[in-house]
Tab-separated table of C-alpha atoms in Angstrom:
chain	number	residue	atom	x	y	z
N	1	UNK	CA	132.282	-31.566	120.029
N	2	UNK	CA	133.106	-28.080	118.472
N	3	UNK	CA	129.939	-26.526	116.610
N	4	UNK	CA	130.087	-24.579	113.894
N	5	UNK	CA	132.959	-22.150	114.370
N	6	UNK	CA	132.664	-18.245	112.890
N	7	UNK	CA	135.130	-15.433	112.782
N	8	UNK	CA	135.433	-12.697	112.618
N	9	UNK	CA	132.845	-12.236	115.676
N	10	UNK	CA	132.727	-8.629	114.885
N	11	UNK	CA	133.795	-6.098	111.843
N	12	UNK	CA	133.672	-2.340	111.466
N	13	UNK	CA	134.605	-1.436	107.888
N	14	UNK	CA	134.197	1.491	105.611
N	15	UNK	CA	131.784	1.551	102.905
N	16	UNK	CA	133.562	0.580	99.703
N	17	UNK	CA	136.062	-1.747	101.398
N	18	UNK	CA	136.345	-5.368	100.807
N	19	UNK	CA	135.464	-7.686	104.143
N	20	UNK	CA	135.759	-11.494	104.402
N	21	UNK	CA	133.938	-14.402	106.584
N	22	UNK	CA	134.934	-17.588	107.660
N	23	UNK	CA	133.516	-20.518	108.306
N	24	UNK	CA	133.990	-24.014	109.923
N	25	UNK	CA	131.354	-26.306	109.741
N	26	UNK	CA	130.457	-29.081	112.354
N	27	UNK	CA	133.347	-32.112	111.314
N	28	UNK	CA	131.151	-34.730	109.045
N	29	UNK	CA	128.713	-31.727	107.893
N	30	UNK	CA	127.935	-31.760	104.466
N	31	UNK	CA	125.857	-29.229	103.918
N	32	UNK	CA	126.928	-26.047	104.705
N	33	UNK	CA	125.037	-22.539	104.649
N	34	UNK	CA	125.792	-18.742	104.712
N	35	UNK	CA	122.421	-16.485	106.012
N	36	UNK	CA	122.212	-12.777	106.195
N	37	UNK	CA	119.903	-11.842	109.201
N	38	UNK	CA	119.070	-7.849	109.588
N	39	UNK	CA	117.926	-6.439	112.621
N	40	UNK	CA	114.118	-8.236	114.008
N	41	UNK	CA	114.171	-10.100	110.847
N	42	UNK	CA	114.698	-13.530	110.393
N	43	UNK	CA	117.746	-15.303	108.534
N	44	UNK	CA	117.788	-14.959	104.873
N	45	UNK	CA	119.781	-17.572	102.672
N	46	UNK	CA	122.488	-16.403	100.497
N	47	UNK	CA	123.986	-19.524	99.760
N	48	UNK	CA	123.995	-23.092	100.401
N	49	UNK	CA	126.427	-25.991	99.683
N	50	UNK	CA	126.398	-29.596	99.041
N	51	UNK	CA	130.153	-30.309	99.617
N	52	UNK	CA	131.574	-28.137	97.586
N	53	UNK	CA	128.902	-27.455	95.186
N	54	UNK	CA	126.846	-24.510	96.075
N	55	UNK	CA	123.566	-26.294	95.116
N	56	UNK	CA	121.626	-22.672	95.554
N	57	UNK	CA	122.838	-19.369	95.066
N	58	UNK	CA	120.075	-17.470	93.641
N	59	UNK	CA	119.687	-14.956	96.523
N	60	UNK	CA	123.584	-14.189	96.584
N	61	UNK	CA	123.883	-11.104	95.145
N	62	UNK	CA	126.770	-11.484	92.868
N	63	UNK	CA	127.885	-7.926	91.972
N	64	UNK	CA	129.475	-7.994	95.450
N	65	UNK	CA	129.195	-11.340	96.949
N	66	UNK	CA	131.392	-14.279	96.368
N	67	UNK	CA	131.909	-17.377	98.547
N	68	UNK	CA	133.941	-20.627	98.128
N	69	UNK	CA	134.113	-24.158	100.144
N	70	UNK	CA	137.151	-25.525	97.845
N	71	UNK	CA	137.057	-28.399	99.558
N	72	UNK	CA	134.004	-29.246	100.769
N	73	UNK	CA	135.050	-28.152	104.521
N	74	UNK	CA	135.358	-24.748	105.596
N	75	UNK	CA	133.824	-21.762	103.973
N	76	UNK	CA	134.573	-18.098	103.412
N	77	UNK	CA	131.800	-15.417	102.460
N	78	UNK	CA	133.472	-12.211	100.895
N	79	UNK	CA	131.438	-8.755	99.974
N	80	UNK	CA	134.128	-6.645	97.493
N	81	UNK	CA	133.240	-3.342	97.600
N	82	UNK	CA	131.020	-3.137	101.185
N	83	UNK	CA	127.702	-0.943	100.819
N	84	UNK	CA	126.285	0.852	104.036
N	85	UNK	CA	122.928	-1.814	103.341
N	86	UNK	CA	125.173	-4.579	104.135
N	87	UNK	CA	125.529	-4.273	107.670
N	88	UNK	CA	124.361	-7.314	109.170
N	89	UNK	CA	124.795	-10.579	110.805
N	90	UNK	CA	126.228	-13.101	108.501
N	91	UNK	CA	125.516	-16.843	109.793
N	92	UNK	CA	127.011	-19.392	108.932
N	93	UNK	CA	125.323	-23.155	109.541
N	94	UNK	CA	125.729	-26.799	108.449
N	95	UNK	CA	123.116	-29.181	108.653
N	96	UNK	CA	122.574	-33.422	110.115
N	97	UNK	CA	119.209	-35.200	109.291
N	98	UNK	CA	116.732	-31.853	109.128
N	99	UNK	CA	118.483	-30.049	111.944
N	100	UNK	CA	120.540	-26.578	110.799
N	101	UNK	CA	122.946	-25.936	113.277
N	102	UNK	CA	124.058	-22.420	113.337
N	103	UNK	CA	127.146	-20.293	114.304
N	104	UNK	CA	127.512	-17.371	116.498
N	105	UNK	CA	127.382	-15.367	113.387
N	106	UNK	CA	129.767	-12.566	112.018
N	107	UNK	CA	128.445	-9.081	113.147
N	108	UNK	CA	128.938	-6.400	110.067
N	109	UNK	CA	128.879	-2.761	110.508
N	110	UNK	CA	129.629	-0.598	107.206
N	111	UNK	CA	130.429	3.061	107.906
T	1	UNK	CA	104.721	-18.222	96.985
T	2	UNK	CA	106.380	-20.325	100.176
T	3	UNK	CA	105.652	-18.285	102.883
T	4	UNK	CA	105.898	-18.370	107.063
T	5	UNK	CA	104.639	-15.936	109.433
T	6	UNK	CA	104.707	-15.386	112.867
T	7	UNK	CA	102.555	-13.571	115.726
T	8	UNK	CA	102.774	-11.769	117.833
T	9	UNK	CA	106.053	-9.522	116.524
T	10	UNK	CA	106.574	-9.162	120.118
T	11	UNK	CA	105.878	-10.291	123.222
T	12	UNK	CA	105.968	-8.655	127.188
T	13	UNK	CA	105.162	-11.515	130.104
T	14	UNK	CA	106.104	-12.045	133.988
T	15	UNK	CA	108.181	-14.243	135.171
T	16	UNK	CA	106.591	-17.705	135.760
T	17	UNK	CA	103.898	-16.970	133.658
T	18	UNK	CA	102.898	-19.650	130.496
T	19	UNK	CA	102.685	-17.744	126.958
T	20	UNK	CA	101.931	-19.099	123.572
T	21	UNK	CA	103.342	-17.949	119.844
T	22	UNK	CA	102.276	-18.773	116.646
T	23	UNK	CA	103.375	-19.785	113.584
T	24	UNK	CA	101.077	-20.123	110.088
T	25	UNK	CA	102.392	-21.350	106.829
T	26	UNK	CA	102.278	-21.132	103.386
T	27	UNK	CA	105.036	-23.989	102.429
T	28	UNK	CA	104.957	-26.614	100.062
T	29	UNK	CA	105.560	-29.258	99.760
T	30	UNK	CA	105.944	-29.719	103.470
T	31	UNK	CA	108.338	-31.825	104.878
T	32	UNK	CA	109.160	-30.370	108.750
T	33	UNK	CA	108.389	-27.465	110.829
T	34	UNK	CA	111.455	-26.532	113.754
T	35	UNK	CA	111.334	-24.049	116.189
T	36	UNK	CA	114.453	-21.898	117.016
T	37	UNK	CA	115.745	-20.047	119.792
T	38	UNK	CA	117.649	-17.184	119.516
T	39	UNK	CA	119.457	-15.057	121.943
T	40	UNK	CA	120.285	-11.193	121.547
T	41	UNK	CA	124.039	-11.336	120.209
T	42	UNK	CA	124.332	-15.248	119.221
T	43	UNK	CA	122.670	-17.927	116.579
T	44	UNK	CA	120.048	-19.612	116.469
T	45	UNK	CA	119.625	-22.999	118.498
T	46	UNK	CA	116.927	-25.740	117.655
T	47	UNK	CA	114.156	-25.915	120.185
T	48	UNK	CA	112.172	-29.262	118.474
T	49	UNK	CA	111.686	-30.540	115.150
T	50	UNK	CA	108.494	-31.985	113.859
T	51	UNK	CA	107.446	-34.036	110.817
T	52	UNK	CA	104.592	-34.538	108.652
T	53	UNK	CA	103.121	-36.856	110.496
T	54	UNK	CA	104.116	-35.527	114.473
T	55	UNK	CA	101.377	-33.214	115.940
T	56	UNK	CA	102.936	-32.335	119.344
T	57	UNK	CA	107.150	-32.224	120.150
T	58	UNK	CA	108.406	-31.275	123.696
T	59	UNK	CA	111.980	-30.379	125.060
T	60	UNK	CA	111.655	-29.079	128.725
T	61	UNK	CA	109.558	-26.361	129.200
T	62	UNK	CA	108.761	-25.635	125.385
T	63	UNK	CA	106.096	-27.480	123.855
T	64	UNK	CA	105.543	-27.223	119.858
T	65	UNK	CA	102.327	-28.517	118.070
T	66	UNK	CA	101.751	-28.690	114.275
T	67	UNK	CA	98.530	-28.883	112.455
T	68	UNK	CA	99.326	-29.871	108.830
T	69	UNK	CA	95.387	-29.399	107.808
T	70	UNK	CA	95.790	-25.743	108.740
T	71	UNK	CA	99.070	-25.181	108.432
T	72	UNK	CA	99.717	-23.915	111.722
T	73	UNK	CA	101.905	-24.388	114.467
T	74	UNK	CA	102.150	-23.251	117.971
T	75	UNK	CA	104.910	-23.028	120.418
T	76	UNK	CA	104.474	-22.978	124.002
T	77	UNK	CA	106.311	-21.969	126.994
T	78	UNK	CA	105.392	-22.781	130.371
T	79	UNK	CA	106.492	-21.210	133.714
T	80	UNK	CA	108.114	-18.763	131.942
T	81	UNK	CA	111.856	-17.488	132.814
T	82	UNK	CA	114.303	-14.645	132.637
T	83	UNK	CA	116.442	-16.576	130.764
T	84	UNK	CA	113.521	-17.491	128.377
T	85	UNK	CA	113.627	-14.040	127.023
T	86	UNK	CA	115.079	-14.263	122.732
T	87	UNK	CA	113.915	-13.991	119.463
T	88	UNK	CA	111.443	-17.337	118.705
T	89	UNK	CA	111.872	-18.192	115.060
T	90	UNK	CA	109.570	-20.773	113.084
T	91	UNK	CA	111.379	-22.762	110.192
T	92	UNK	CA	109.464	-24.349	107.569
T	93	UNK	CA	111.656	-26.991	105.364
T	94	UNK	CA	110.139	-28.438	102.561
T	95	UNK	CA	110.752	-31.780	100.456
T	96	UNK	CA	113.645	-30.038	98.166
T	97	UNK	CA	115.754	-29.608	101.077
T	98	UNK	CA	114.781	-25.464	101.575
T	99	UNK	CA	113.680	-23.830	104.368
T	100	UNK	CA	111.963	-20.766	105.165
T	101	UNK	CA	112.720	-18.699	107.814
T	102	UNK	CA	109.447	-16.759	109.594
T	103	UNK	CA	110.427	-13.053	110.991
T	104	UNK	CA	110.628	-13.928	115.008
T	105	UNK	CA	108.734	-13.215	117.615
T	106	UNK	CA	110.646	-11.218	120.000
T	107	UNK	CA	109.660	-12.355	123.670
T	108	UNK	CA	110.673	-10.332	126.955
T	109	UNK	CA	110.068	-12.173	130.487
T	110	UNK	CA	110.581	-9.510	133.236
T	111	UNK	CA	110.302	-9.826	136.974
């Protein structure tokens, strides 16, 4: 069985461009997650969907940030303009009774 | 305020040798305590999940226990390997479906 799929594995952008994520979520997942995890620090939850409802989104800063999960499958994250504080790994996870299964994450340098 | 943290930051031990991290908490309400393991480059993977009412979980050579009077939680790794060497991350959900993510330990197992 596939697990949660990410790409782009790794991105290299300047600051003030726009830079997208995507996500695939175990099949039969319904709750799906994007986390932002800086260097020795522990994931950080930007946002989290029931379906397609993101059911919390108060740490997703907005000015920049924007996600979707039309329909209640995959996912994309998108930061429009990139800042040199957003480099980081951006995980994506969905979630079966209590156990978050993560992605390989999308590894973001802004330069 | 909801609340995990995690000692030591870091962590040097031989090869073959046992070691032990910790986790305390300041989560409620409390619904599960998991242990992750992640590896330098990829996501986090579950180690063991434990509930309320669960004071010891193994899976190989990692054994968690949870004391829910202290809030505490331990996670311990015996005959240590190279391949045991990753970030150790303690994950606090509660009973609205959030978790909280504690900072890592970072362990190292040399030869």
């Amino acid at each position: 069985e596939a697990g949660v799929v990410q790409s782009p594995r790794y991105k290299i952008i300047e600051k003030k461009q726009p830079v997208a994520f995507w996500c695939n979520p175990i099949s039969g997942h319904n709750t799906l997650y994007w986390y932002r995890q800086n260097l020795g620090q522990g994931p950080e939850l930007l946002i989290r969907y029931e379906n397609e409802e993101a059911v919390d989104d108060s740490q997703l800063p907005k000015d920049r940030f924007s996600a979707e999960r039309l329909k209640g499958v995959d996912s994309t994250l998108k930061i429009q303009p990139a800042e040199l504080g957003d480099s980081a790994v951006y995980l994506c996870a969905s979630s079966w009774r209590n156990t978050i299964y993560f992605g390989e994450g999308s590894w973001l340098t802004v330069v | 305020k909801n609340q995990v943290e995690q000692s030591p930051q870091s962590l040097i031990i031989l090869e073959g040798k046992n070691c032990t991290l910790q986790c305390n908490y300041t989560v409620s309400p409390f619904s599960n305590l998991r242990w992750y393991k992640q590896d330098t480059g990829r996501g986090p993977v579950s180690l063991t999940i434990m509930t309320f009412s669960e004071n010891t979980k193994s899976n190989g050579r990692y054994t968690a226990t949870l004391d829910a009077d202290t809030k505490q939680s331990s996670l311990h790794i015996t005959a240590s390997q190279l391949s045991d060497s990753a970030s150790y991350i303690c994950v606090v959900g509660t009973s609205y479906d959030k978790v909280i993510f504690g900072p890592g330990t970072s362990l190292s197992v040399i030869p």
